[in-house]
Steps between C-alpha positions, in 0.01 A plus 500: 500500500508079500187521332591700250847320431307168477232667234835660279677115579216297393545090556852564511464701879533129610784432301688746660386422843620143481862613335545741789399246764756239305716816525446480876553097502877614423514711766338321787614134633258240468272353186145668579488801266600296204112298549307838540678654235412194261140587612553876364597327192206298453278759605673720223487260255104440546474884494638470126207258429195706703622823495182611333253243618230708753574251791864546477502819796783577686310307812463143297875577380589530905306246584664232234807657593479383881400143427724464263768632727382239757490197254844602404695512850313186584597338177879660504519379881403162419713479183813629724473298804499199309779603322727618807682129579810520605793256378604467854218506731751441778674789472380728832431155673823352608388218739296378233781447243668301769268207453641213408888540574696312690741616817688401832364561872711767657330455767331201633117503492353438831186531654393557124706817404853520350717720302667437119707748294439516136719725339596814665181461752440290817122386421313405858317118460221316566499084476547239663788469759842439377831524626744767322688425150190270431435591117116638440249597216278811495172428440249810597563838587295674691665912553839472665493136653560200282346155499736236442558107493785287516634351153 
């Protein structure tokens, strides 16, 4: 039955194999279909060209099919990755995006560890020790503790 649809389809089988797999990019999450489907394309498209040429069998057309689908997702991954920047990197990493402000020792650092509150959260503190109201910077983060100096 495939066979015979591809004989009565021609070059244009392909065609319609990468619009349904497009058709299935809408469907599905993610961007992976849309790179094989663009290889369905191409592969149609150089059916249109050797369609009668004696090397052009259904195995060759497979065969450029699958390493075109392969140059295509590496391509497409490449070309998205780069592309994916955020315009705030520091969204999902809080600590980080406290670097460089400024706050007031609730309590005092001793023996190296301390506590500040910066907005509506009591941050714990590592520096040097300093006696409470003592006015600090942030200057690393490092998961839930903050590194500080004194200003």
């Amino acid at each position: 039955m495939i066979t015979r649809i591809i004989l009565e389809l021609g070059p244009w089988s392909w065609w319609v194999l990468g619009l349904l797999l497009l058709a299935a990019e809408l469907i599905l999450p993610g961007v992976f279909l849309v790179w094989i489907a663009l290889a369905a394309l191409v592969t149609g498209a150089l059916s249109l060209f050797f369609w009668e040429a004696p090397f052009w069998s259904w195995q060759v057309q497979f065969v450029a099919f699958a390493l075109l689908s392969v140059a295509s997702v590496l391509i497409g991954r490449r070309f998205v990755s780069s592309s994916a920047e955020s315009d705030e990197p520091l969204l999902n990493r809080r600590g980080d995006s406290l670097v460089g402000r400024t706050a007031v020792l609730e309590q005092p650092i001793a023996e190296g560890r301390g506590r500040v509150r910066l907005d509506d959260t009591t941050w714990s503190v590592e520096g040097p020790d300093l006696p409470v109201g003592t006015r600090v910077r942030i200057v690393a983060s490092s998961g839930r503790h903050l590194t500080v100096e004194q200003v």
